[in-house]
mmCIF file of C-alpha atoms in Angstrom:
data_model
loop_
_atom_site.group_PDB
_atom_site.id
_atom_site.type_symbol
_atom_site.label_atom_id
_atom_site.label_comp_id
_atom_site.label_asym_id
_atom_site.label_seq_id
_atom_site.Cartn_x
_atom_site.Cartn_y
_atom_site.Cartn_z
ATOM 1 C CA MET B 9 -69.714 -21.357 24.095
ATOM 2 C CA LYS B 10 -66.118 -21.729 23.050
ATOM 3 C CA THR B 11 -66.347 -25.463 23.734
ATOM 4 C CA ILE B 12 -69.381 -25.738 21.493
ATOM 5 C CA ARG B 13 -67.618 -23.892 18.706
ATOM 6 C CA ARG B 14 -64.600 -26.131 18.960
ATOM 7 C CA LEU B 15 -66.842 -29.213 18.842
ATOM 8 C CA ILE B 16 -68.657 -28.061 15.678
ATOM 9 C CA HIS B 17 -65.421 -26.991 14.001
ATOM 10 C CA ARG B 18 -63.622 -30.269 14.888
ATOM 11 C CA GLU B 19 -66.483 -32.407 13.687
ATOM 12 C CA ALA B 20 -66.902 -30.392 10.481
ATOM 13 C CA LEU B 21 -63.205 -30.430 9.667
ATOM 14 C CA SER B 22 -63.047 -34.231 10.139
ATOM 15 C CA ALA B 23 -66.114 -34.804 7.959
ATOM 16 C CA VAL B 24 -64.951 -32.452 5.198
ATOM 17 C CA ALA B 25 -61.506 -34.072 5.224
ATOM 18 C CA PHE B 26 -63.044 -37.548 4.983
ATOM 19 C CA VAL B 27 -65.341 -36.606 2.070
ATOM 20 C CA THR B 28 -62.467 -34.797 0.283
ATOM 21 C CA VAL B 29 -60.166 -37.832 0.555
ATOM 22 C CA GLY B 30 -62.896 -40.046 -0.794
ATOM 23 C CA PHE B 31 -63.497 -37.830 -3.844
ATOM 24 C CA LEU B 32 -59.772 -37.372 -4.472
ATOM 25 C CA ALA B 33 -59.305 -41.166 -4.377
ATOM 26 C CA LEU B 34 -62.020 -41.532 -6.990
ATOM 27 C CA PHE B 35 -60.500 -38.880 -9.270
ATOM 28 C CA PHE B 36 -57.038 -40.429 -8.765
ATOM 29 C CA PHE B 37 -58.357 -43.774 -10.056
ATOM 30 C CA PHE B 38 -60.067 -42.261 -13.089
ATOM 31 C CA ASP B 39 -57.019 -40.073 -13.953
ATOM 32 C CA LEU B 40 -54.669 -43.029 -13.665
ATOM 33 C CA VAL B 41 -56.830 -45.146 -15.974
ATOM 34 C CA ASP B 42 -56.854 -42.293 -18.463
ATOM 35 C CA GLU B 43 -53.059 -41.864 -18.321
ATOM 36 C CA LEU B 44 -52.404 -45.540 -18.906
ATOM 37 C CA ARG B 45 -53.101 -45.029 -22.630
ATOM 38 C CA TRP B 46 -49.901 -42.947 -22.928
ATOM 39 C CA VAL B 47 -47.623 -45.413 -21.142
ATOM 40 C CA GLY B 48 -45.050 -47.017 -23.406
ATOM 41 C CA ARG B 49 -45.997 -45.044 -26.531
ATOM 42 C CA THR B 50 -42.562 -43.403 -26.847
ATOM 43 C CA GLY B 51 -40.435 -46.503 -26.104
ATOM 44 C CA ALA B 52 -38.652 -47.825 -23.053
ATOM 45 C CA GLU B 53 -37.058 -44.452 -22.287
ATOM 46 C CA GLY B 54 -40.298 -42.506 -22.682
ATOM 47 C CA TYR B 55 -43.503 -42.135 -20.685
ATOM 48 C CA GLN B 56 -43.726 -44.979 -18.164
ATOM 49 C CA LEU B 57 -46.044 -46.038 -15.363
ATOM 50 C CA SER B 58 -43.999 -44.139 -12.741
ATOM 51 C CA HIS B 59 -44.350 -40.950 -14.820
ATOM 52 C CA ALA B 60 -48.112 -41.514 -15.109
ATOM 53 C CA LEU B 61 -48.388 -41.960 -11.330
ATOM 54 C CA LEU B 62 -46.374 -38.791 -10.745
ATOM 55 C CA PHE B 63 -48.538 -36.875 -13.242
ATOM 56 C CA VAL B 64 -51.735 -38.061 -11.504
ATOM 57 C CA VAL B 65 -50.380 -37.140 -8.072
ATOM 58 C CA LEU B 66 -49.447 -33.615 -9.275
ATOM 59 C CA SER B 67 -52.988 -33.244 -10.639
ATOM 60 C CA ILE B 68 -54.476 -33.724 -7.145
ATOM 61 C CA PRO B 69 -54.258 -30.038 -6.098
ATOM 62 C CA SER B 70 -56.302 -28.993 -9.168
ATOM 63 C CA HIS B 71 -59.019 -31.478 -8.195
ATOM 64 C CA LEU B 72 -58.846 -30.328 -4.602
ATOM 65 C CA TYR B 73 -59.480 -26.735 -5.674
ATOM 66 C CA GLU B 74 -62.514 -27.775 -7.702
ATOM 67 C CA LEU B 75 -63.892 -30.072 -5.029
ATOM 68 C CA LEU B 76 -63.502 -28.036 -1.820
ATOM 69 C CA PRO B 77 -66.835 -26.101 -1.973
ATOM 70 C CA ILE B 78 -68.676 -29.315 -2.752
ATOM 71 C CA THR B 79 -67.030 -31.333 0.001
ATOM 72 C CA VAL B 80 -67.508 -28.445 2.463
ATOM 73 C CA LEU B 81 -71.222 -28.590 1.732
ATOM 74 C CA ILE B 82 -71.472 -32.398 2.063
ATOM 75 C CA GLY B 83 -69.326 -32.576 5.162
ATOM 76 C CA THR B 84 -71.092 -29.768 6.944
ATOM 77 C CA ILE B 85 -74.523 -31.116 6.074
ATOM 78 C CA PHE B 86 -73.530 -34.503 7.501
ATOM 79 C CA VAL B 87 -72.281 -32.974 10.777
ATOM 80 C CA MET B 88 -75.283 -30.649 11.287
ATOM 81 C CA ALA B 89 -77.775 -33.448 10.444
ATOM 82 C CA ARG B 90 -76.007 -35.869 12.756
ATOM 83 C CA LEU B 91 -76.041 -33.323 15.586
ATOM 84 C CA ALA B 92 -79.754 -32.822 15.004
ATOM 85 C CA GLN B 93 -80.454 -36.571 14.873
ATOM 86 C CA SER B 94 -78.654 -37.263 18.161
ATOM 87 C CA SER B 95 -80.352 -34.188 19.787
ATOM 88 C CA GLU B 96 -76.937 -32.668 20.510
ATOM 89 C CA PHE B 97 -77.845 -29.567 18.592
ATOM 90 C CA THR B 98 -81.015 -29.243 20.659
ATOM 91 C CA ILE B 99 -78.903 -29.248 23.809
ATOM 92 C CA MET B 100 -76.641 -26.614 22.248
ATOM 93 C CA ARG B 101 -79.700 -24.441 21.557
ATOM 94 C CA THR B 102 -80.920 -24.727 25.154
ATOM 95 C CA SER B 103 -77.382 -23.740 26.232
ATOM 96 C CA GLY B 104 -77.696 -20.385 24.487
ATOM 97 C CA MET B 105 -76.720 -21.053 20.858
ATOM 98 C CA GLY B 106 -79.193 -19.079 18.846
ATOM 99 C CA PRO B 107 -79.524 -19.037 15.064
ATOM 100 C CA TRP B 108 -77.227 -16.008 14.549
ATOM 101 C CA ARG B 109 -74.562 -17.432 16.830
ATOM 102 C CA ALA B 110 -74.707 -20.759 14.985
ATOM 103 C CA LEU B 111 -74.440 -18.873 11.700
ATOM 104 C CA ARG B 112 -71.343 -16.970 12.946
ATOM 105 C CA THR B 113 -69.783 -20.262 14.040
ATOM 106 C CA LEU B 114 -70.205 -21.799 10.603
ATOM 107 C CA LEU B 115 -69.135 -18.588 8.814
ATOM 108 C CA THR B 116 -65.877 -18.678 10.791
ATOM 109 C CA LEU B 117 -65.381 -22.232 9.580
ATOM 110 C CA GLY B 118 -66.277 -21.158 6.033
ATOM 111 C CA GLY B 119 -63.737 -18.353 6.177
ATOM 112 C CA PHE B 120 -60.994 -20.910 6.853
ATOM 113 C CA PHE B 121 -62.070 -22.908 3.815
ATOM 114 C CA VAL B 122 -62.169 -19.708 1.719
ATOM 115 C CA LEU B 123 -58.494 -19.050 2.504
ATOM 116 C CA LEU B 124 -57.608 -22.689 1.930
ATOM 117 C CA THR B 125 -59.416 -22.778 -1.455
ATOM 118 C CA PHE B 126 -57.722 -19.532 -2.541
ATOM 119 C CA ALA B 127 -54.241 -20.758 -1.517
ATOM 120 C CA VAL B 128 -54.649 -24.063 -3.270
ATOM 121 C CA GLY B 129 -56.142 -22.574 -6.444
ATOM 122 C CA ASP B 130 -53.808 -19.595 -6.721
ATOM 123 C CA TYR B 131 -50.479 -21.005 -5.573
ATOM 124 C CA LEU B 132 -50.334 -24.774 -5.215
ATOM 125 C CA ALA B 133 -52.504 -25.960 -8.156
ATOM 126 C CA PRO B 134 -50.837 -23.773 -10.896
ATOM 127 C CA LEU B 135 -47.335 -24.849 -9.691
ATOM 128 C CA THR B 136 -48.112 -28.556 -9.595
ATOM 129 C CA ASP B 137 -50.058 -28.490 -12.858
ATOM 130 C CA ARG B 138 -47.187 -26.786 -14.670
ATOM 131 C CA THR B 139 -44.785 -29.352 -13.242
ATOM 132 C CA ALA B 140 -47.101 -32.150 -14.437
ATOM 133 C CA GLN B 141 -47.264 -30.690 -17.922
ATOM 134 C CA LEU B 142 -43.430 -30.414 -18.027
ATOM 135 C CA ILE B 143 -43.200 -34.076 -17.150
ATOM 136 C CA LYS B 144 -45.509 -34.946 -20.062
ATOM 137 C CA VAL B 145 -43.551 -32.664 -22.378
ATOM 138 C CA ARG B 146 -40.262 -34.253 -21.364
ATOM 139 C CA TYR B 147 -41.308 -37.853 -21.888
ATOM 140 C CA LEU B 148 -43.985 -37.498 -24.607
ATOM 141 C CA GLY B 149 -42.129 -34.973 -26.710
ATOM 142 C CA ARG B 150 -44.261 -31.776 -26.957
ATOM 143 C CA LEU B 151 -46.943 -29.658 -25.397
ATOM 144 C CA THR B 152 -49.678 -28.499 -27.750
ATOM 145 C CA THR B 153 -53.409 -27.841 -27.897
ATOM 146 C CA GLY B 154 -55.914 -28.211 -30.663
ATOM 147 C CA ALA B 155 -54.876 -28.696 -34.278
ATOM 148 C CA THR B 156 -52.898 -25.487 -34.745
ATOM 149 C CA GLY B 157 -51.343 -24.768 -31.354
ATOM 150 C CA ALA B 158 -51.225 -21.291 -29.816
ATOM 151 C CA TRP B 159 -52.165 -18.048 -31.569
ATOM 152 C CA LEU B 160 -51.017 -14.686 -30.186
ATOM 153 C CA LYS B 161 -51.101 -11.104 -31.426
ATOM 154 C CA GLU B 162 -48.739 -8.193 -30.918
ATOM 155 C CA ARG B 163 -48.566 -4.599 -32.076
ATOM 156 C CA GLN B 164 -45.234 -2.939 -32.867
ATOM 157 C CA GLU B 165 -45.595 0.794 -33.765
ATOM 158 C CA ASP B 166 -48.057 0.919 -36.670
ATOM 159 C CA HIS B 167 -47.620 -2.780 -37.661
ATOM 160 C CA SER B 168 -49.379 -5.743 -36.078
ATOM 161 C CA PHE B 169 -48.238 -9.341 -35.920
ATOM 162 C CA ALA B 170 -50.197 -12.607 -35.717
ATOM 163 C CA VAL B 171 -48.003 -15.353 -34.258
ATOM 164 C CA ASN B 172 -48.686 -19.102 -34.338
ATOM 165 C CA VAL B 173 -46.617 -21.586 -32.285
ATOM 166 C CA ARG B 174 -47.557 -25.187 -32.978
ATOM 167 C CA ALA B 175 -45.992 -26.716 -29.877
ATOM 168 C CA LEU B 176 -43.422 -26.418 -27.105
ATOM 169 C CA THR B 177 -40.466 -28.801 -26.830
ATOM 170 C CA PRO B 178 -39.141 -30.478 -23.636
ATOM 171 C CA ASN B 179 -36.265 -27.987 -23.428
ATOM 172 C CA GLY B 180 -38.567 -24.945 -23.572
ATOM 173 C CA GLY B 181 -38.205 -24.244 -27.297
ATOM 174 C CA MET B 182 -40.831 -23.816 -30.001
ATOM 175 C CA LEU B 183 -41.820 -25.876 -33.016
ATOM 176 C CA ASP B 184 -43.387 -24.793 -36.292
ATOM 177 C CA VAL B 185 -43.404 -21.009 -35.737
ATOM 178 C CA ARG B 186 -45.329 -18.801 -38.144
ATOM 179 C CA ILE B 187 -45.344 -14.958 -38.015
ATOM 180 C CA PHE B 188 -47.697 -12.854 -40.153
ATOM 181 C CA GLU B 189 -46.945 -9.142 -40.296
ATOM 182 C CA PHE B 190 -49.598 -6.585 -41.321
ATOM 183 C CA ASP B 191 -49.051 -2.939 -42.148
ATOM 184 C CA GLU B 192 -51.047 0.075 -40.963
ATOM 185 C CA LYS B 193 -53.683 -0.596 -43.672
ATOM 186 C CA GLY B 194 -54.158 -4.208 -42.671
ATOM 187 C CA ARG B 195 -52.339 -5.576 -45.695
ATOM 188 C CA LEU B 196 -50.026 -8.542 -45.386
ATOM 189 C CA ALA B 197 -46.458 -7.168 -45.253
ATOM 190 C CA SER B 198 -44.454 -10.323 -44.568
ATOM 191 C CA GLN B 199 -44.734 -13.962 -43.693
ATOM 192 C CA THR B 200 -42.128 -15.806 -41.711
ATOM 193 C CA GLN B 201 -41.988 -19.525 -41.114
ATOM 194 C CA ALA B 202 -39.434 -21.288 -38.893
ATOM 195 C CA ALA B 203 -38.982 -24.969 -38.071
ATOM 196 C CA SER B 204 -38.035 -24.162 -34.504
ATOM 197 C CA GLY B 205 -37.166 -21.300 -32.183
ATOM 198 C CA GLN B 206 -35.871 -20.368 -28.755
ATOM 199 C CA PHE B 207 -36.879 -17.640 -26.299
ATOM 200 C CA GLY B 208 -33.986 -15.209 -25.955
ATOM 201 C CA SER B 209 -32.974 -13.497 -22.730
ATOM 202 C CA ASP B 210 -33.105 -10.083 -24.430
ATOM 203 C CA GLY B 211 -36.746 -10.486 -25.428
ATOM 204 C CA ALA B 212 -36.020 -11.581 -29.032
ATOM 205 C CA TRP B 213 -36.835 -14.950 -30.480
ATOM 206 C CA ALA B 214 -34.012 -16.946 -32.064
ATOM 207 C CA LEU B 215 -35.630 -18.629 -35.073
ATOM 208 C CA GLU B 216 -33.990 -21.477 -36.950
ATOM 209 C CA LYS B 217 -34.394 -22.746 -40.541
ATOM 210 C CA VAL B 218 -36.253 -19.652 -41.521
ATOM 211 C CA GLN B 219 -38.233 -18.996 -44.746
ATOM 212 C CA ARG B 220 -39.424 -15.440 -45.063
ATOM 213 C CA SER B 221 -41.514 -13.765 -47.761
ATOM 214 C CA ARG B 222 -41.733 -9.954 -47.804
ATOM 215 C CA PHE B 223 -44.468 -8.194 -49.816
ATOM 216 C CA GLU B 224 -43.862 -4.638 -51.067
ATOM 217 C CA GLN B 225 -46.504 -2.578 -52.823
ATOM 218 C CA LYS B 226 -45.417 0.368 -54.925
ATOM 219 C CA GLY B 227 -47.505 3.416 -54.026
ATOM 220 C CA ASP B 228 -51.249 3.215 -54.636
ATOM 221 C CA LYS B 229 -50.798 0.979 -57.673
ATOM 222 C CA ASP B 230 -51.668 -2.679 -57.726
ATOM 223 C CA GLU B 231 -48.089 -3.572 -58.564
ATOM 224 C CA ALA B 232 -46.390 -5.592 -55.817
ATOM 225 C CA ARG B 233 -43.038 -7.259 -55.380
ATOM 226 C CA VAL B 234 -42.218 -10.326 -53.335
ATOM 227 C CA GLU B 235 -38.859 -10.968 -51.762
ATOM 228 C CA HIS B 236 -37.945 -14.453 -50.502
ATOM 229 C CA LEU B 237 -35.327 -15.076 -47.825
ATOM 230 C CA ASP B 238 -33.967 -18.444 -46.631
ATOM 231 C CA ALA B 239 -31.750 -18.148 -43.545
ATOM 232 C CA PRO B 240 -30.393 -20.608 -41.011
ATOM 233 C CA THR B 241 -31.181 -18.236 -38.100
ATOM 234 C CA LEU B 242 -33.140 -15.037 -37.584
ATOM 235 C CA GLN B 243 -33.603 -12.780 -34.574
ATOM 236 C CA TRP B 244 -37.181 -11.488 -34.214
ATOM 237 C CA PRO B 245 -37.711 -8.765 -31.530
ATOM 238 C CA THR B 246 -40.935 -9.207 -29.561
ATOM 239 C CA ARG B 247 -42.516 -8.677 -26.183
ATOM 240 C CA ILE B 248 -44.224 -12.093 -26.254
ATOM 241 C CA SER B 249 -42.618 -14.095 -23.475
ATOM 242 C CA ALA B 250 -42.392 -17.827 -22.863
ATOM 243 C CA ASP B 251 -45.022 -17.564 -20.124
ATOM 244 C CA MET B 252 -47.522 -15.962 -22.564
ATOM 245 C CA VAL B 253 -47.032 -18.771 -25.055
ATOM 246 C CA ALA B 254 -47.331 -21.409 -22.321
ATOM 247 C CA ALA B 255 -50.469 -19.667 -20.940
ATOM 248 C CA SER B 256 -52.161 -19.822 -24.356
ATOM 249 C CA LEU B 257 -51.376 -23.547 -24.526
ATOM 250 C CA LEU B 258 -52.613 -24.281 -20.991
ATOM 251 C CA LYS B 259 -56.201 -24.076 -19.776
ATOM 252 C CA PRO B 260 -57.014 -20.683 -18.184
ATOM 253 C CA ASP B 261 -58.436 -22.387 -15.053
ATOM 254 C CA ARG B 262 -54.966 -23.766 -14.320
ATOM 255 C CA MET B 263 -53.330 -20.287 -14.186
ATOM 256 C CA ALA B 264 -52.773 -18.136 -11.123
ATOM 257 C CA THR B 265 -54.892 -14.997 -10.694
ATOM 258 C CA LEU B 266 -51.966 -12.610 -11.246
ATOM 259 C CA ASP B 267 -50.866 -14.509 -14.404
ATOM 260 C CA LEU B 268 -54.420 -14.375 -15.704
ATOM 261 C CA PHE B 269 -54.572 -10.600 -15.080
ATOM 262 C CA GLN B 270 -51.292 -9.958 -16.915
ATOM 263 C CA PHE B 271 -52.340 -12.155 -19.827
ATOM 264 C CA ILE B 272 -55.667 -10.320 -20.090
ATOM 265 C CA ARG B 273 -53.806 -6.992 -20.244
ATOM 266 C CA HIS B 274 -51.625 -8.317 -23.019
ATOM 267 C CA LEU B 275 -54.670 -9.516 -25.006
ATOM 268 C CA ASN B 276 -56.516 -6.220 -24.551
ATOM 269 C CA ALA B 277 -53.435 -4.192 -25.494
ATOM 270 C CA ASN B 278 -53.181 -6.095 -28.789
ATOM 271 C CA GLY B 279 -56.876 -6.052 -29.699
ATOM 272 C CA GLN B 280 -57.571 -9.705 -28.944
ATOM 273 C CA SER B 281 -60.675 -11.141 -27.325
ATOM 274 C CA ALA B 282 -60.071 -11.834 -23.639
ATOM 275 C CA GLN B 283 -63.658 -12.826 -22.742
ATOM 276 C CA LYS B 284 -62.765 -16.441 -21.806
ATOM 277 C CA TYR B 285 -59.846 -15.340 -19.655
ATOM 278 C CA GLU B 286 -61.811 -12.506 -17.994
ATOM 279 C CA ILE B 287 -64.544 -14.947 -16.985
ATOM 280 C CA GLU B 288 -61.946 -17.325 -15.575
ATOM 281 C CA PHE B 289 -60.291 -14.423 -13.727
ATOM 282 C CA TRP B 290 -63.508 -13.489 -12.001
ATOM 283 C CA ARG B 291 -64.236 -17.139 -11.282
ATOM 284 C CA LYS B 292 -60.894 -17.265 -9.524
ATOM 285 C CA VAL B 293 -62.006 -14.319 -7.403
ATOM 286 C CA PHE B 294 -65.530 -15.580 -6.546
ATOM 287 C CA TYR B 295 -65.047 -19.369 -6.417
ATOM 288 C CA PRO B 296 -63.375 -19.496 -2.971
ATOM 289 C CA LEU B 297 -66.224 -17.362 -1.537
ATOM 290 C CA SER B 298 -68.644 -20.113 -2.442
ATOM 291 C CA CYS B 299 -67.415 -21.984 0.660
ATOM 292 C CA LEU B 300 -69.242 -19.365 2.765
ATOM 293 C CA VAL B 301 -72.408 -19.982 0.774
ATOM 294 C CA MET B 302 -72.120 -23.748 1.352
ATOM 295 C CA VAL B 303 -71.849 -23.565 5.120
ATOM 296 C CA VAL B 304 -74.891 -21.256 5.273
ATOM 297 C CA LEU B 305 -76.783 -23.719 3.088
ATOM 298 C CA ALA B 306 -75.892 -26.546 5.483
ATOM 299 C CA LEU B 307 -77.082 -24.779 8.646
ATOM 300 C CA PRO B 308 -80.875 -25.370 8.164
ATOM 301 C CA PHE B 309 -80.219 -29.143 8.319
ATOM 302 C CA ALA B 310 -79.526 -28.766 12.022
ATOM 303 C CA TYR B 311 -83.081 -27.550 12.583
ATOM 304 C CA LEU B 312 -84.810 -30.484 10.826
ATOM 305 C CA HIS B 313 -86.286 -33.444 12.702
ATOM 306 C CA PHE B 314 -84.790 -36.796 11.706
ATOM 307 C CA ARG B 315 -86.119 -40.236 12.077
ATOM 308 C CA SER B 316 -83.745 -43.140 12.615
ATOM 309 C CA GLY B 317 -81.720 -43.727 9.466
ATOM 310 C CA GLY B 318 -83.144 -40.677 7.714
ATOM 311 C CA ILE B 319 -79.827 -38.820 7.635
ATOM 312 C CA ALA B 320 -78.630 -40.642 4.513
ATOM 313 C CA GLY B 321 -81.293 -38.986 2.350
ATOM 314 C CA TYR B 322 -80.257 -35.499 3.440
ATOM 315 C CA VAL B 323 -76.601 -36.277 2.823
ATOM 316 C CA PHE B 324 -77.535 -37.479 -0.649
ATOM 317 C CA GLY B 325 -79.378 -34.236 -1.148
ATOM 318 C CA GLY B 326 -76.185 -32.428 -0.178
ATOM 319 C CA VAL B 327 -74.264 -34.406 -2.784
ATOM 320 C CA MET B 328 -76.787 -33.473 -5.469
ATOM 321 C CA ALA B 329 -76.699 -29.790 -4.428
ATOM 322 C CA GLY B 330 -72.892 -29.750 -4.592
ATOM 323 C CA ILE B 331 -72.875 -31.423 -8.053
ATOM 324 C CA SER B 332 -75.553 -29.017 -9.304
ATOM 325 C CA PHE B 333 -73.439 -26.040 -8.141
ATOM 326 C CA PHE B 334 -70.426 -27.423 -10.031
ATOM 327 C CA LEU B 335 -72.459 -27.985 -13.171
ATOM 328 C CA LEU B 336 -74.130 -24.560 -12.891
ATOM 329 C CA ASN B 337 -70.735 -22.934 -12.573
ATOM 330 C CA ASN B 338 -69.528 -24.571 -15.779
ATOM 331 C CA VAL B 339 -72.760 -23.849 -17.662
ATOM 332 C CA PHE B 340 -72.605 -20.149 -16.828
ATOM 333 C CA GLY B 341 -68.935 -20.056 -17.870
ATOM 334 C CA TYR B 342 -69.644 -21.546 -21.320
ATOM 335 C CA ALA B 343 -72.853 -19.533 -21.817
ATOM 336 C CA GLY B 344 -71.169 -16.278 -20.799
ATOM 337 C CA ASN B 345 -68.350 -16.879 -23.256
ATOM 338 C CA LEU B 346 -70.761 -17.654 -26.112
ATOM 339 C CA GLN B 347 -73.255 -14.896 -25.367
ATOM 340 C CA ASN B 348 -70.609 -12.284 -24.432
ATOM 341 C CA TRP B 349 -72.077 -11.683 -20.986
ATOM 342 C CA SER B 350 -70.408 -9.481 -18.419
ATOM 343 C CA PRO B 351 -67.434 -11.534 -17.114
ATOM 344 C CA TRP B 352 -67.840 -10.680 -13.422
ATOM 345 C CA LEU B 353 -71.566 -11.281 -13.491
ATOM 346 C CA THR B 354 -71.102 -14.571 -15.322
ATOM 347 C CA ALA B 355 -68.621 -15.728 -12.686
ATOM 348 C CA ALA B 356 -70.639 -14.470 -9.738
ATOM 349 C CA ALA B 357 -74.080 -15.713 -10.853
ATOM 350 C CA PRO B 358 -73.878 -19.327 -9.524
ATOM 351 C CA GLY B 359 -72.724 -18.080 -6.129
ATOM 352 C CA LEU B 360 -75.452 -15.412 -6.054
ATOM 353 C CA ILE B 361 -78.113 -17.974 -6.894
ATOM 354 C CA TYR B 362 -76.983 -20.324 -4.162
ATOM 355 C CA SER B 363 -76.646 -17.441 -1.742
ATOM 356 C CA VAL B 364 -80.280 -16.557 -2.282
ATOM 357 C CA LEU B 365 -81.285 -20.226 -1.799
ATOM 358 C CA SER B 366 -79.207 -20.596 1.348
ATOM 359 C CA LEU B 367 -80.515 -17.374 2.946
ATOM 360 C CA ALA B 368 -84.093 -18.299 1.995
ATOM 361 C CA ALA B 369 -83.648 -21.687 3.640
ATOM 362 C CA PHE B 370 -82.035 -20.080 6.691
ATOM 363 C CA GLY B 371 -84.900 -17.615 6.990
ATOM 364 C CA TRP B 372 -87.657 -20.195 6.468
ATOM 365 C CA LEU B 373 -86.381 -23.170 8.479
ATOM 366 C CA VAL B 374 -84.367 -21.384 11.161
ATOM 367 C CA LEU B 375 -85.745 -17.907 11.899
ATOM 368 C CA ARG B 376 -89.430 -18.745 11.389
ATOM 369 C CA ARG B 377 -89.358 -21.974 13.422
#
């Protein structure tokens, strides 16, 4: 029985690796074509073809993390269907491999892919994606998102602050920093605008070319006084770190699970909505487990009867099932964020749906036949 397990594992690993390489090559081509539009925009010393190639290569782990459950499904379906077509699986069944033993064999394989997906998504992909973004920042000039950049919020004693950072510079500094201070009654207490800034080692921001307006209201009267300050530099104490600013500028799906958890705690502590990041956090938890669902979904294909050449249709069905899982995962993420659904349920729903389908197929095609 150990020989049979090794055979199935070896064939499945080879098929999954082949399918994964094929998909990654396709994404590599599309990403490179997309990056070519930035080549040469900043002059001869700026973003060149070599930098675009390096950026695309560093993006491969992120694609690998997204593709692994899909390629596991396609590769495993191909192997199980081929074993059924050649009657090898029938011989395995007569040798004592029952449905539950076959299921355990595939679940062991799925457990390996769960660990691989978690390692790639939580350690390798965030590291390479951050390196890729730094390359773009260095040669294109800045890292930003949307029209206004990053917005963060912090509470200091009874005052709250809304902070806007337009972009990050190649040397790790900030551009176009705006800080709005509100008192305990929610009234605007001060407004600070700086052309640039640096993250200090002591937790304070070193702002440069500062224009500050301070609003003072006298008692309960409507009389107010405004003080203007122009200063070349200003130290602003804060607990907002460089990682938090970078996290708000990067996509949450490119962050490690621990970084997401810490960022969610910061948002909740300062009264900000963390729904999008909570959904992504739970997706990080449940997404690797979908590899187990995929191998269970592939097992019933070994119990089907194939005609000559009929295997291609089932492999195509596996491709469609994998794509539908990917689309369903994204749809639930967007819908959960818009409808304010429970984050963990939003993230787990696609896996639960496919778990029910895979167990139903296993029960109908395997146990009842």
